[in-house]
Coordinates of C-alpha atoms in Angstrom, one line a residue:
X6 CA 23.8 -8.4 57.0
X7 CA 20.7 -11.0 56.4
X8 CA 19.6 -14.6 57.4
X9 CA 17.4 -16.5 55.4
X10 CA 15.6 -19.4 57.2
X11 CA 13.3 -22.3 57.4
X12 CA 11.4 -22.5 60.2
X13 CA 9.8 -26.3 60.9
X14 CA 6.0 -25.9 62.1
X15 CA 4.1 -26.9 59.6
X16 CA 0.6 -27.3 60.3
X17 CA -1.2 -30.5 59.2
X18 CA -4.7 -29.4 60.4
X19 CA -6.7 -28.8 57.4
X20 CA -7.4 -24.9 56.8
X21 CA -4.1 -24.4 59.6
X22 CA -2.6 -22.0 57.2
X23 CA -4.9 -19.9 58.2
X24 CA -3.8 -19.0 61.4
X25 CA -0.2 -18.7 60.1
X26 CA -1.3 -16.0 57.9
X27 CA -3.1 -14.4 60.2
X28 CA -0.7 -13.8 62.4
X29 CA 1.9 -13.0 60.5
X30 CA -0.4 -10.4 58.7
X31 CA -1.6 -8.2 62.0
X32 CA 1.7 -7.4 63.3
X33 CA 2.9 -6.4 59.6
X34 CA 4.1 -2.9 58.7
X35 CA 3.4 -4.5 54.8
X36 CA 1.5 -7.6 53.5
X37 CA 2.2 -8.4 50.1
X38 CA 0.9 -11.5 48.0
X39 CA 2.8 -13.1 45.1
X40 CA 0.4 -15.5 43.1
X41 CA -1.8 -14.4 45.7
X42 CA -4.1 -11.7 47.1
X43 CA -2.0 -9.2 49.4
X44 CA -5.3 -9.0 52.0
X45 CA -4.8 -11.9 54.4
X46 CA -8.3 -13.2 54.1
X47 CA -8.9 -13.7 50.4
X48 CA -5.0 -15.0 50.3
X49 CA -5.9 -17.6 52.8
X50 CA -9.0 -18.2 50.5
X51 CA -6.6 -18.1 47.2
X52 CA -4.2 -21.2 49.2
X53 CA -7.2 -23.5 49.6
X54 CA -8.9 -22.9 46.2
X55 CA -5.8 -24.6 45.4
X56 CA -5.4 -27.2 47.6
X57 CA -9.2 -27.8 46.7
X58 CA -8.3 -27.7 42.8
X59 CA -5.6 -30.6 43.3
X60 CA -8.0 -32.3 46.2
X61 CA -4.8 -31.7 48.5
X62 CA -6.5 -30.0 51.2
X63 CA -4.9 -32.4 54.4
X64 CA -1.7 -33.1 55.0
X65 CA 0.9 -30.0 55.2
X66 CA -0.3 -26.8 54.7
X67 CA 2.2 -24.4 54.6
X68 CA 6.1 -23.9 54.5
X69 CA 7.3 -21.0 56.6
X70 CA 10.7 -19.1 55.9
X71 CA 12.1 -15.8 57.5
X72 CA 14.3 -13.1 56.2
X73 CA 15.7 -11.2 59.3
X74 CA 18.3 -7.9 58.8
X75 CA 20.8 -7.0 61.4
X76 CA 19.8 -4.1 63.6
X77 CA 19.7 -1.1 61.7
X78 CA 20.1 -2.4 58.3
X79 CA 17.4 -2.6 55.9
X80 CA 13.6 -0.8 55.7
X81 CA 10.4 -2.8 55.5
X82 CA 10.4 -1.7 51.8
X83 CA 14.2 -3.2 50.7
X84 CA 12.5 -6.1 53.0
X85 CA 9.0 -6.8 51.3
X86 CA 10.9 -6.3 47.8
X87 CA 13.6 -8.3 48.7
X88 CA 11.1 -11.1 49.7
X89 CA 9.1 -10.8 46.9
X90 CA 12.2 -11.1 44.4
X91 CA 13.3 -14.3 46.6
X92 CA 9.6 -15.7 46.1
X93 CA 9.6 -15.3 42.4
X94 CA 13.0 -16.6 42.4
X95 CA 12.2 -19.9 45.0
X96 CA 9.0 -20.5 44.3
X97 CA 7.7 -19.2 41.1
X98 CA 5.0 -21.6 40.9
X99 CA 3.5 -21.5 44.4
X100 CA 1.3 -18.6 46.5
X101 CA 3.4 -16.6 48.7
X102 CA 2.0 -14.4 51.1
X103 CA 4.6 -12.2 52.8
X104 CA 4.7 -9.9 56.0
X105 CA 7.2 -7.0 57.1
X106 CA 7.5 -6.7 60.8
X107 CA 9.2 -3.8 62.5
X108 CA 8.3 -4.1 65.9
X109 CA 11.6 -5.9 67.1
X110 CA 15.4 -4.5 67.0
X111 CA 15.7 -6.6 63.4
X112 CA 13.1 -5.9 60.8
X113 CA 11.9 -9.6 59.3
X114 CA 10.0 -11.1 56.2
X115 CA 7.8 -13.7 56.7
X116 CA 7.4 -16.0 54.0
X117 CA 4.8 -18.3 54.0
X118 CA 4.5 -20.7 51.0
X119 CA 1.2 -22.3 50.0
X120 CA 2.3 -26.8 50.2
X121 CA 0.8 -27.0 46.4
X122 CA 1.7 -26.3 43.3
X123 CA 0.1 -23.9 41.2
X124 CA 0.9 -25.5 37.6
X125 CA 1.5 -29.2 38.9
X126 CA -0.7 -29.8 42.0
X127 CA 2.7 -31.2 43.5
X128 CA 3.2 -31.1 47.6
X129 CA 6.0 -28.9 48.1
X130 CA 9.1 -30.4 49.7
X131 CA 13.1 -29.3 49.6
X132 CA 16.3 -31.4 50.7
X133 CA 18.9 -29.9 52.7
X134 CA 20.8 -29.9 49.2
X135 CA 18.1 -27.3 47.3
X136 CA 17.9 -25.7 51.4
X137 CA 21.5 -24.5 50.4
X138 CA 21.6 -23.5 47.2
X139 CA 18.1 -21.6 48.5
X140 CA 20.6 -19.6 50.8
X141 CA 23.1 -19.6 48.0
X142 CA 20.3 -17.5 45.5
X143 CA 19.4 -15.1 48.7
X144 CA 22.7 -14.3 48.7
X145 CA 22.5 -12.6 45.3
X146 CA 19.8 -11.4 45.5
X147 CA 20.9 -9.3 48.9
X148 CA 23.3 -7.7 46.5
X149 CA 20.7 -6.1 44.1
X150 CA 20.2 -4.1 47.4
X151 CA 23.4 -3.9 48.4
X152 CA 23.2 -6.0 51.3
X153 CA 25.3 -8.9 52.4
X154 CA 23.2 -11.9 53.2
X155 CA 25.5 -14.0 55.8
X156 CA 24.4 -16.9 57.4
X157 CA 24.7 -17.8 61.1
X158 CA 27.3 -20.7 61.5
X159 CA 25.7 -24.0 61.0
X160 CA 25.6 -25.9 64.1
X161 CA 27.4 -29.2 63.4
X162 CA 25.3 -32.7 63.3
X163 CA 25.6 -34.5 66.7
X164 CA 26.7 -31.7 68.3
X165 CA 25.3 -31.8 72.0
X166 CA 23.5 -28.7 73.3
X167 CA 21.2 -28.5 75.8
X168 CA 21.0 -26.5 79.2
X169 CA 20.8 -28.8 81.5
X170 CA 23.5 -29.9 83.3
X171 CA 21.8 -33.2 84.7
X172 CA 21.5 -34.2 80.5
X173 CA 24.7 -33.4 79.6
X174 CA 26.0 -35.2 82.3
X175 CA 24.3 -38.0 81.1
X176 CA 25.4 -37.9 77.7
X177 CA 29.0 -37.3 79.0
X178 CA 28.4 -40.6 80.8
X179 CA 27.8 -42.7 78.2
X180 CA 30.4 -41.4 75.9
X181 CA 33.0 -42.2 78.8
X182 CA 31.6 -45.7 79.2
X183 CA 30.7 -45.0 82.6
X184 CA 27.0 -45.3 82.2
X185 CA 24.8 -46.4 78.9
X186 CA 22.6 -43.6 78.0
X187 CA 18.8 -44.2 76.0
X188 CA 18.9 -41.0 74.9
X189 CA 22.0 -41.6 73.2
X190 CA 21.2 -44.8 72.0
X191 CA 18.0 -43.8 70.6
X192 CA 19.6 -40.9 68.7
X193 CA 22.3 -43.4 67.5
X194 CA 20.4 -46.3 66.4
X195 CA 17.8 -43.6 64.4
X196 CA 20.7 -42.1 62.5
X197 CA 22.0 -45.0 61.6
X198 CA 18.5 -46.6 60.4
X199 CA 17.9 -42.8 58.5
X200 CA 21.4 -43.0 56.9
X201 CA 22.1 -46.8 55.9
X202 CA 18.5 -48.0 55.3
X203 CA 16.9 -46.7 51.7
X204 CA 13.2 -46.3 54.3
X205 CA 10.2 -45.1 51.8
X206 CA 7.4 -45.1 54.1
X207 CA 6.4 -44.6 57.7
X208 CA 5.5 -48.2 57.6
X209 CA 8.8 -48.7 56.8
X210 CA 10.5 -47.0 59.0
X211 CA 8.8 -48.3 62.1
X212 CA 9.4 -51.4 61.0
X213 CA 13.2 -51.2 60.8
X214 CA 13.2 -49.1 64.2
X215 CA 11.1 -51.9 66.2
X216 CA 14.0 -54.2 64.7
X217 CA 16.2 -52.5 66.5
X218 CA 14.3 -52.5 69.6
X219 CA 12.4 -49.2 69.4
X220 CA 9.2 -48.5 69.2
X221 CA 7.9 -45.6 67.0
X222 CA 4.5 -43.7 68.0
X223 CA 3.7 -42.0 64.6
X224 CA 0.5 -40.8 63.9
X225 CA -0.7 -38.5 61.2
X226 CA -3.1 -36.7 63.5
X227 CA -0.8 -36.3 66.1
X228 CA 1.7 -33.2 66.1
X229 CA 4.8 -35.2 68.2
X230 CA 6.6 -38.4 67.0
X231 CA 7.6 -40.4 70.0
X232 CA 10.1 -43.3 70.4
X233 CA 9.8 -45.5 72.8
X234 CA 12.7 -48.2 74.0
X235 CA 11.8 -51.6 74.6
X236 CA 12.3 -52.3 78.4
X237 CA 14.6 -55.1 77.8
X238 CA 16.7 -52.9 76.0
X239 CA 16.9 -50.0 78.6
X240 CA 19.3 -48.6 80.5
X241 CA 16.5 -46.3 82.8
X242 CA 13.4 -45.7 83.4
X243 CA 12.6 -42.9 80.6
X244 CA 12.7 -44.8 77.9
X245 CA 10.1 -42.1 76.0
X246 CA 11.5 -40.0 73.7
X247 CA 10.3 -37.0 71.2
X248 CA 11.8 -36.0 67.7
X249 CA 11.5 -32.5 68.7
X250 CA 14.0 -33.7 71.8
X251 CA 16.6 -35.3 69.8
X252 CA 16.5 -32.7 67.3
X253 CA 17.6 -29.9 69.9
X254 CA 20.0 -32.2 72.0
X255 CA 21.6 -33.1 69.1
X256 CA 21.4 -29.9 66.8
X257 CA 20.3 -32.3 64.5
X258 CA 17.9 -30.5 61.8
X259 CA 16.9 -33.8 60.0
X260 CA 15.2 -34.7 63.1
X261 CA 11.4 -33.1 62.3
X262 CA 8.6 -34.7 61.1
X263 CA 8.3 -32.6 57.9
X264 CA 12.2 -33.5 57.0
X265 CA 11.6 -37.3 58.0
X266 CA 8.8 -37.5 55.5
X267 CA 10.5 -35.6 52.7
X268 CA 13.2 -37.4 52.7
X269 CA 11.3 -40.7 52.3
X270 CA 9.2 -38.9 49.6
X271 CA 12.9 -38.4 48.3
X272 CA 14.3 -42.1 48.5
X273 CA 11.1 -43.3 47.1
X274 CA 10.9 -41.3 44.1
X275 CA 14.7 -42.2 43.3
X276 CA 14.2 -45.7 43.9
X277 CA 11.5 -45.6 41.0
X278 CA 13.6 -43.8 38.7
X279 CA 16.3 -46.6 39.4
X280 CA 13.7 -49.2 38.6
X281 CA 12.0 -47.6 35.7
X282 CA 16.1 -47.1 34.5
X283 CA 16.3 -50.8 34.6
X284 CA 13.2 -51.9 33.0
X285 CA 14.4 -49.7 30.3
X286 CA 17.8 -51.3 30.2
X287 CA 15.9 -54.5 30.2
X288 CA 13.8 -53.6 27.6
X289 CA 16.4 -52.4 24.8
X290 CA 18.4 -56.0 25.7
X291 CA 15.5 -57.7 25.0
X292 CA 15.4 -56.1 21.6
X293 CA 18.8 -56.4 20.9
X294 CA 18.5 -60.3 21.3
X295 CA 15.0 -60.1 19.4
X296 CA 17.0 -58.0 16.4
X297 CA 20.3 -60.5 16.6
X298 CA 17.5 -63.6 16.2
X299 CA 15.7 -62.1 13.4
X300 CA 19.1 -61.5 11.8
X301 CA 20.5 -64.7 12.3
X302 CA 17.3 -66.0 10.9
X303 CA 17.5 -64.2 7.6
X304 CA 20.9 -65.7 7.3
X305 CA 22.6 -62.3 8.0

């Protein structure tokens, strides 16, 4: 069995992919490049040259995936070959650096995907729906190697997962109407805004949250996003919560900086597409009216 996972720790620092490539390469038994060099130093240069070609050197630098095999299953050779097949299938127009580690009980292959498309220059992103398709494709590829890639049991969104007895008690008290919890209120407001509002940008997101009584500290140069409940709406002294804390506490993988940005961009594209369709329909209606008017003037 094998598991294909997305790792939500992208670097937004210019040149940030070098540290990731160096890390996975140093411990690797085998490295291989897809659309880039097998050598880690040259692979990083390949990544950067593509970014520079399309003038997209800032922002997210790469996307990280891991193909992990159950103990006793999958050799280094199978891992690198299967990893390359995944790269060819899922990321055919991207540079992908692959590195196989055998230093743990579970042989695993890291796939670092450059953030810029070789052919179009578009930035890489995927939706939750596309990620599910990815996993289905990995299952198909694994069967070619006699391996059944069984996925981990998915956590239920909103399911409370914390080792802190104190935090769990606070959350239980909230839902039992004993005492309202600020972390629960923050999570509920956040998810309501994401699900019910068509957010297309970070500024729009901040404004929507501000109207709900929560100040969002989201700066491009900062790794963490912080939510602060306004004093007049708070139930306790602790009013600030990191996005990563909400993600872990409520098992909600939507709540990462990258996933939020991707969601805003997808919504923006869908809105633009919808607007173009409306404009096209209006254009057709105008043309029909003009044609009918011309026909009437001609006596038809």
